[in-house]
Amino acid sequence: MRIALKLAVVVSVAAALSGCTAEQAPTKQPSSPAASSPASTPASPDPAPVASPTAEPTELEPLAETPTPTLPPVAQPTKVGGPWTPVDVTVTTTEQVKAAEALPESFRTFLASRVGVEDDAGCTTSEVVIRAIHPDGFAFGSEESDCGGGQVVWGIDEGAWHYINQFEDAIPCTEFVTNEVPPGAPGLRCLDENGDAKDF
């Protein structure tokens, strides 16, 4: 309000000196305020840098993943039931896997793709022990790797061998029942409904 009054007085004085009335004198708009200090006005952001077409990329290209070996399809066996066949096979090399004639050929092919090979989690299988084979397409044993080890039940599903159950300590028997693992594998233990360990 004081600025407006001062401007009116200045305009009137100027008009009087120039011989014009206040109504005839050109009105002058207040000049824009001086640039404020950086503390009161946020600094405008710097424009984003534009990459030169010849500039080197700033990020490394992702490493190509090691392709998972493609194994031949495995026929799903007809379920015949019956007992497990005990075997005593320990393998640490692909040569030993290939020589293990007590194992089905399709299972040997699967193990050969595992022993000494780093998996997706960065673990390399160093030893596999197979204790029993079942004609319905199952195997039971244990596996060791540089990430640890434990017992394993393998099985054929959707045309390939898979890990059905992996465990260190005994697991509920219902896990095997759910996965249709045939009972009676020598050495395969599980927990009943009371949490007591028993042979499956």
mmCIF file of C-alpha atoms in Angstrom:
data_model
loop_
_atom_site.group_PDB
_atom_site.id
_atom_site.type_symbol
_atom_site.label_atom_id
_atom_site.label_comp_id
_atom_site.label_asym_id
_atom_site.label_seq_id
_atom_site.Cartn_x
_atom_site.Cartn_y
_atom_site.Cartn_z
ATOM 1 C CA MET A 1 0.000 0.000 0.000
ATOM 2 C CA ARG A 2 2.838 2.432 0.809
ATOM 3 C CA ILE A 3 4.529 1.611 -2.515
ATOM 4 C CA ALA A 4 1.300 2.438 -4.409
ATOM 5 C CA LEU A 5 0.973 5.810 -2.616
ATOM 6 C CA LYS A 6 4.607 6.691 -3.299
ATOM 7 C CA LEU A 7 4.177 5.843 -6.975
ATOM 8 C CA ALA A 8 1.052 8.027 -7.164
ATOM 9 C CA VAL A 9 2.944 10.967 -5.636
ATOM 10 C CA VAL A 10 5.871 10.497 -8.000
ATOM 11 C CA VAL A 11 3.537 10.324 -10.997
ATOM 12 C CA SER A 12 1.716 13.476 -9.886
ATOM 13 C CA VAL A 13 4.975 15.374 -9.405
ATOM 14 C CA ALA A 14 6.279 14.237 -12.757
ATOM 15 C CA ALA A 15 3.050 15.215 -14.439
ATOM 16 C CA ALA A 16 3.124 18.637 -12.867
ATOM 17 C CA LEU A 17 6.689 19.231 -13.999
ATOM 18 C CA SER A 18 5.967 18.107 -17.536
ATOM 19 C CA GLY A 19 2.781 20.107 -17.823
ATOM 20 C CA CYS A 20 0.472 17.095 -17.895
ATOM 21 C CA THR A 21 -2.277 16.296 -15.540
ATOM 22 C CA ALA A 22 -2.107 13.141 -13.469
ATOM 23 C CA GLU A 23 -4.773 11.584 -15.680
ATOM 24 C CA GLN A 24 -2.750 12.342 -18.843
ATOM 25 C CA ALA A 25 0.561 11.129 -17.460
ATOM 26 C CA PRO A 26 1.492 7.684 -18.597
ATOM 27 C CA THR A 27 1.216 5.241 -15.779
ATOM 28 C CA LYS A 28 4.219 3.202 -15.062
ATOM 29 C CA GLN A 29 3.897 -0.314 -13.703
ATOM 30 C CA PRO A 30 6.076 -1.146 -10.751
ATOM 31 C CA SER A 31 9.254 -2.739 -11.910
ATOM 32 C CA SER A 32 9.679 -6.432 -11.196
ATOM 33 C CA PRO A 33 11.403 -7.079 -7.916
ATOM 34 C CA ALA A 34 15.120 -7.667 -8.002
ATOM 35 C CA ALA A 35 16.240 -11.234 -8.213
ATOM 36 C CA SER A 36 15.903 -12.762 -4.827
ATOM 37 C CA SER A 37 18.717 -14.504 -3.096
ATOM 38 C CA PRO A 38 19.298 -18.194 -3.689
ATOM 39 C CA ALA A 39 18.117 -18.904 -0.166
ATOM 40 C CA SER A 40 14.553 -17.691 -0.947
ATOM 41 C CA THR A 41 14.170 -19.115 -4.478
ATOM 42 C CA PRO A 42 14.945 -22.742 -5.243
ATOM 43 C CA ALA A 43 17.643 -23.152 -7.810
ATOM 44 C CA SER A 44 16.447 -24.470 -11.136
ATOM 45 C CA PRO A 45 17.601 -28.036 -11.711
ATOM 46 C CA ASP A 46 20.486 -28.568 -14.049
ATOM 47 C CA PRO A 47 19.397 -30.025 -17.366
ATOM 48 C CA ALA A 48 19.923 -33.773 -17.638
ATOM 49 C CA PRO A 49 23.134 -34.644 -19.434
ATOM 50 C CA VAL A 50 22.680 -35.813 -22.989
ATOM 51 C CA ALA A 51 24.716 -38.870 -23.868
ATOM 52 C CA SER A 52 27.004 -38.492 -26.807
ATOM 53 C CA PRO A 53 26.456 -41.122 -29.507
ATOM 54 C CA THR A 54 30.131 -42.041 -29.269
ATOM 55 C CA ALA A 55 30.279 -42.095 -25.455
ATOM 56 C CA GLU A 56 31.160 -45.351 -23.767
ATOM 57 C CA PRO A 57 28.244 -47.003 -21.889
ATOM 58 C CA THR A 58 28.293 -46.247 -18.190
ATOM 59 C CA GLU A 59 26.781 -49.601 -17.188
ATOM 60 C CA LEU A 60 28.266 -53.019 -17.737
ATOM 61 C CA GLU A 61 26.407 -55.326 -20.047
ATOM 62 C CA PRO A 62 24.717 -58.176 -18.141
ATOM 63 C CA LEU A 63 26.602 -61.424 -18.293
ATOM 64 C CA ALA A 64 24.990 -64.124 -20.357
ATOM 65 C CA GLU A 65 23.511 -66.863 -18.220
ATOM 66 C CA THR A 66 24.954 -70.318 -18.548
ATOM 67 C CA PRO A 67 22.376 -72.274 -20.527
ATOM 68 C CA THR A 68 20.813 -75.207 -18.732
ATOM 69 C CA PRO A 69 21.697 -78.365 -20.616
ATOM 70 C CA THR A 70 18.746 -79.748 -22.528
ATOM 71 C CA LEU A 71 18.208 -83.381 -21.647
ATOM 72 C CA PRO A 72 16.276 -85.849 -23.764
ATOM 73 C CA PRO A 73 12.679 -86.362 -22.609
ATOM 74 C CA VAL A 74 12.024 -89.214 -20.210
ATOM 75 C CA ALA A 75 8.968 -91.408 -20.575
ATOM 76 C CA GLN A 76 6.725 -91.505 -17.507
ATOM 77 C CA PRO A 77 6.804 -95.098 -16.250
ATOM 78 C CA THR A 78 3.594 -96.992 -15.690
ATOM 79 C CA LYS A 79 3.008 -97.298 -11.967
ATOM 80 C CA VAL A 80 3.510 -100.885 -10.942
ATOM 81 C CA GLY A 81 4.097 -100.405 -7.228
ATOM 82 C CA GLY A 82 6.214 -102.976 -5.462
ATOM 83 C CA PRO A 83 9.369 -102.636 -3.420
ATOM 84 C CA TRP A 84 12.374 -100.378 -3.850
ATOM 85 C CA THR A 85 15.578 -101.906 -5.195
ATOM 86 C CA PRO A 86 18.507 -101.153 -2.870
ATOM 87 C CA VAL A 87 21.648 -99.912 -4.624
ATOM 88 C CA ASP A 88 24.946 -98.664 -3.278
ATOM 89 C CA VAL A 89 26.218 -96.104 -5.757
ATOM 90 C CA THR A 90 28.434 -93.110 -4.981
ATOM 91 C CA VAL A 91 29.491 -90.794 -7.793
ATOM 92 C CA THR A 92 31.754 -87.751 -7.812
ATOM 93 C CA THR A 93 32.533 -87.530 -11.548
ATOM 94 C CA THR A 94 30.572 -87.868 -14.768
ATOM 95 C CA GLU A 95 32.692 -90.918 -15.646
ATOM 96 C CA GLN A 96 31.499 -92.661 -12.490
ATOM 97 C CA VAL A 97 27.913 -91.697 -13.285
ATOM 98 C CA LYS A 98 28.133 -93.212 -16.764
ATOM 99 C CA ALA A 99 29.615 -96.420 -15.343
ATOM 100 C CA ALA A 100 26.851 -96.847 -12.716
ATOM 101 C CA GLU A 101 24.871 -99.539 -14.541
ATOM 102 C CA ALA A 102 22.661 -100.187 -11.495
ATOM 103 C CA LEU A 103 20.926 -96.867 -12.260
ATOM 104 C CA PRO A 104 18.411 -96.272 -15.069
ATOM 105 C CA GLU A 105 20.045 -94.693 -18.100
ATOM 106 C CA SER A 106 17.777 -91.621 -17.985
ATOM 107 C CA PHE A 107 18.724 -91.066 -14.328
ATOM 108 C CA ARG A 108 22.421 -91.370 -15.160
ATOM 109 C CA THR A 109 21.991 -88.750 -17.876
ATOM 110 C CA PHE A 110 20.328 -86.453 -15.349
ATOM 111 C CA LEU A 111 23.079 -86.979 -12.736
ATOM 112 C CA ALA A 112 25.803 -86.385 -15.337
ATOM 113 C CA SER A 113 24.308 -82.927 -15.915
ATOM 114 C CA ARG A 114 24.551 -82.220 -12.164
ATOM 115 C CA VAL A 115 27.811 -83.637 -10.810
ATOM 116 C CA GLY A 116 30.578 -81.034 -10.960
ATOM 117 C CA VAL A 117 28.238 -78.461 -12.509
ATOM 118 C CA GLU A 118 27.304 -75.122 -10.928
ATOM 119 C CA ASP A 119 23.536 -74.689 -10.643
ATOM 120 C CA ASP A 120 21.408 -71.529 -10.825
ATOM 121 C CA ALA A 121 22.046 -70.836 -7.118
ATOM 122 C CA GLY A 122 25.828 -70.919 -7.626
ATOM 123 C CA CYS A 123 26.269 -74.305 -5.925
ATOM 124 C CA THR A 124 28.335 -77.105 -7.443
ATOM 125 C CA THR A 125 27.353 -80.689 -6.707
ATOM 126 C CA SER A 126 30.416 -82.639 -5.583
ATOM 127 C CA GLU A 127 28.981 -86.042 -4.597
ATOM 128 C CA VAL A 128 25.776 -88.003 -5.052
ATOM 129 C CA VAL A 129 24.931 -91.196 -3.170
ATOM 130 C CA ILE A 130 22.036 -93.321 -4.460
ATOM 131 C CA ARG A 131 20.603 -95.822 -1.991
ATOM 132 C CA ALA A 132 17.516 -97.130 -3.767
ATOM 133 C CA ILE A 133 15.616 -97.066 -7.063
ATOM 134 C CA HIS A 134 11.894 -97.626 -7.604
ATOM 135 C CA PRO A 135 10.376 -98.816 -10.910
ATOM 136 C CA ASP A 136 7.674 -96.119 -10.730
ATOM 137 C CA GLY A 137 10.377 -93.561 -11.571
ATOM 138 C CA PHE A 138 11.859 -92.608 -8.202
ATOM 139 C CA ALA A 139 15.297 -92.640 -6.603
ATOM 140 C CA PHE A 140 16.419 -91.991 -3.035
ATOM 141 C CA GLY A 141 19.813 -90.930 -1.737
ATOM 142 C CA SER A 142 21.811 -87.885 -0.731
ATOM 143 C CA GLU A 143 23.707 -85.068 -2.357
ATOM 144 C CA GLU A 144 26.632 -82.899 -1.281
ATOM 145 C CA SER A 145 27.685 -79.556 -2.741
ATOM 146 C CA ASP A 146 29.849 -76.609 -1.779
ATOM 147 C CA CYS A 147 26.646 -75.043 -0.376
ATOM 148 C CA GLY A 148 25.813 -77.984 1.882
ATOM 149 C CA GLY A 149 23.951 -81.229 1.474
ATOM 150 C CA GLY A 150 21.135 -83.475 2.557
ATOM 151 C CA GLN A 151 18.851 -86.300 1.589
ATOM 152 C CA VAL A 152 17.004 -86.269 -1.704
ATOM 153 C CA VAL A 153 14.083 -88.022 -3.336
ATOM 154 C CA TRP A 154 14.178 -87.678 -7.120
ATOM 155 C CA GLY A 155 11.316 -88.507 -9.445
ATOM 156 C CA ILE A 156 10.168 -88.344 -13.049
ATOM 157 C CA ASP A 157 7.608 -85.637 -13.749
ATOM 158 C CA GLU A 158 6.589 -83.950 -16.999
ATOM 159 C CA GLY A 159 9.148 -85.870 -19.019
ATOM 160 C CA ALA A 160 12.206 -85.200 -16.859
ATOM 161 C CA TRP A 161 13.906 -86.140 -13.590
ATOM 162 C CA HIS A 162 13.318 -83.574 -10.833
ATOM 163 C CA TYR A 163 14.074 -83.045 -7.155
ATOM 164 C CA ILE A 164 10.876 -84.152 -5.421
ATOM 165 C CA ASN A 165 11.996 -83.610 -1.811
ATOM 166 C CA GLN A 166 15.271 -82.233 -0.410
ATOM 167 C CA PHE A 167 15.796 -82.159 3.339
ATOM 168 C CA GLU A 168 18.407 -82.368 6.076
ATOM 169 C CA ASP A 169 16.294 -83.451 9.027
ATOM 170 C CA ALA A 170 13.287 -85.734 8.888
ATOM 171 C CA ILE A 171 10.210 -84.088 7.387
ATOM 172 C CA PRO A 172 6.523 -84.980 7.843
ATOM 173 C CA CYS A 173 5.542 -88.228 6.132
ATOM 174 C CA THR A 174 2.658 -86.352 4.505
ATOM 175 C CA GLU A 175 5.232 -84.607 2.257
ATOM 176 C CA PHE A 176 6.090 -87.946 0.649
ATOM 177 C CA VAL A 177 2.453 -89.035 0.472
ATOM 178 C CA THR A 178 1.496 -85.769 -1.269
ATOM 179 C CA ASN A 179 4.258 -86.300 -3.850
ATOM 180 C CA GLU A 180 3.213 -89.952 -4.356
ATOM 181 C CA VAL A 181 6.595 -91.290 -3.266
ATOM 182 C CA PRO A 182 6.302 -95.078 -2.885
ATOM 183 C CA PRO A 183 6.817 -96.207 0.728
ATOM 184 C CA GLY A 184 9.567 -98.560 1.818
ATOM 185 C CA ALA A 185 12.745 -96.851 0.575
ATOM 186 C CA PRO A 186 15.559 -98.233 2.771
ATOM 187 C CA GLY A 187 16.793 -95.539 5.134
ATOM 188 C CA LEU A 188 14.054 -93.033 4.291
ATOM 189 C CA ARG A 189 12.692 -91.671 7.589
ATOM 190 C CA CYS A 190 9.923 -89.157 8.245
ATOM 191 C CA LEU A 191 7.778 -87.733 11.036
ATOM 192 C CA ASP A 192 4.314 -89.111 11.763
ATOM 193 C CA GLU A 193 1.327 -87.058 12.920
ATOM 194 C CA ASN A 194 2.715 -87.050 16.470
ATOM 195 C CA GLY A 195 6.121 -85.792 15.351
ATOM 196 C CA ASP A 196 7.788 -89.156 15.989
ATOM 197 C CA ALA A 197 10.384 -90.407 13.487
ATOM 198 C CA LYS A 198 9.591 -93.617 11.637
ATOM 199 C CA ASP A 199 10.506 -95.484 8.448
ATOM 200 C CA PHE A 200 8.436 -94.334 5.510
#
